[in-house]
Tab-separated table of C-alpha atoms in Angstrom:
chain	number	residue	atom	x	y	z
A	1	MET	CA	73.424	111.776	98.959
A	2	ILE	CA	76.336	109.032	97.759
A	3	GLN	CA	77.462	110.787	94.607
A	4	GLN	CA	77.829	113.608	96.712
A	5	TYR	CA	79.953	112.169	99.114
A	6	GLU	CA	82.011	110.696	96.489
A	7	GLU	CA	82.433	113.683	94.733
A	8	LYS	CA	83.842	115.011	98.167
A	9	LEU	CA	86.186	112.616	98.769
A	10	SER	CA	87.784	112.660	95.112
A	11	THR	CA	88.058	116.515	95.332
A	12	LEU	CA	89.951	115.635	99.110
A	13	ILE	CA	91.985	113.643	96.984
A	14	ASP	CA	92.437	115.853	94.300
A	15	LEU	CA	93.731	118.259	96.421
A	16	MET	CA	96.350	116.435	98.112
A	17	VAL	CA	98.161	115.810	94.543
A	18	GLU	CA	100.449	118.613	94.662
A	19	THR	CA	101.780	117.740	98.080
A	20	ALA	CA	101.679	114.407	98.112
A	21	SER	CA	104.282	111.718	98.370
A	22	ASP	CA	104.457	108.835	96.241
A	23	ASP	CA	102.674	106.942	98.761
A	24	GLU	CA	100.067	108.980	99.408
A	25	LEU	CA	99.622	109.436	95.230
A	26	PHE	CA	99.412	105.599	95.276
A	27	ALA	CA	97.063	105.391	98.127
A	28	GLY	CA	94.708	108.043	96.482
A	29	GLY	CA	94.712	106.320	93.343
A	30	TYR	CA	93.900	103.161	94.714
A	31	LEU	CA	91.056	104.174	97.120
A	32	ARG	CA	89.375	106.234	94.246
A	33	GLY	CA	88.605	102.936	92.255
A	34	HIS	CA	87.436	101.340	95.599
A	35	ILE	CA	85.120	104.611	96.481
A	36	SER	CA	83.953	105.022	92.581
A	37	LEU	CA	82.983	101.263	92.520
A	38	SER	CA	81.113	101.324	95.720
A	39	ALA	CA	79.508	104.262	95.470
A	40	ALA	CA	78.081	102.721	92.059
A	41	ASP	CA	77.076	99.437	93.688
A	42	CYS	CA	75.164	101.621	96.406
A	43	GLU	CA	73.574	103.293	93.839
A	44	LEU	CA	72.638	100.106	91.702
A	45	ASN	CA	71.108	98.518	94.591
A	46	GLY	CA	69.152	101.594	95.813
A	47	ILE	CA	71.104	102.204	98.713
A	48	THR	CA	71.607	106.165	99.788
A	49	SER	CA	73.093	105.804	103.203
A	50	ILE	CA	76.682	107.361	103.567
A	51	LYS	CA	76.998	104.662	106.404
A	52	ALA	CA	76.729	102.069	103.886
A	53	MET	CA	78.692	103.484	101.356
A	54	LYS	CA	81.751	103.336	103.892
A	55	GLU	CA	80.876	99.844	104.816
A	56	ALA	CA	81.013	98.848	101.203
A	57	VAL	CA	84.301	100.948	100.721
A	58	ASP	CA	85.628	99.167	103.779
A	59	THR	CA	84.238	95.863	102.510
A	60	SER	CA	85.835	96.363	98.794
A	61	LEU	CA	89.335	96.836	100.838
A	62	THR	CA	89.238	94.081	103.007
A	63	ARG	CA	88.762	91.670	99.982
A	64	ALA	CA	91.627	93.378	97.885
A	65	GLN	CA	94.160	92.878	100.794
A	66	SER	CA	95.826	90.447	99.240
A	67	GLU	CA	97.132	92.870	96.510
A	68	LEU	CA	98.777	94.967	98.640
A	69	THR	CA	101.888	94.559	100.818
A	70	PRO	CA	101.280	95.193	104.900
A	71	VAL	CA	102.631	98.741	104.248
A	72	ASP	CA	100.812	99.791	101.472
A	73	GLN	CA	97.824	98.498	103.422
A	74	LEU	CA	98.571	100.621	106.022
A	75	ILE	CA	99.010	103.625	104.226
A	76	VAL	CA	95.424	103.036	102.228
A	77	LYS	CA	93.909	102.389	105.725
A	78	THR	CA	95.358	105.729	106.875
A	79	MET	CA	94.361	107.661	104.191
A	80	TRP	CA	91.019	106.213	103.998
A	81	GLN	CA	90.361	106.876	107.564
A	82	GLN	CA	91.724	110.727	107.032
A	83	LEU	CA	89.352	110.891	103.911
A	84	GLN	CA	86.323	110.110	106.053
A	85	GLU	CA	87.390	112.491	108.857
A	86	SER	CA	87.783	115.157	106.387
A	87	ALA	CA	84.760	114.869	104.623
A	88	VAL	CA	82.259	114.942	107.415
């Protein structure tokens, strides 16, 4: 389940590339890394719940907040919310 969800999110990010702004391209690439790492961590730990994977991404993003400016944090958070809504 998690692998399929990860693939769906990656596909949604890929589909944005042609029309995305520079900020959206950045956020998509940044999120892709957090999504991939969180999915891999879940799989390594035998976690199959999509809800748990979403929580892992949220935790990963929270831990990495100091890497981004407040504006970039907002862009990434907004895109993450949009991806979750679109991947339903």
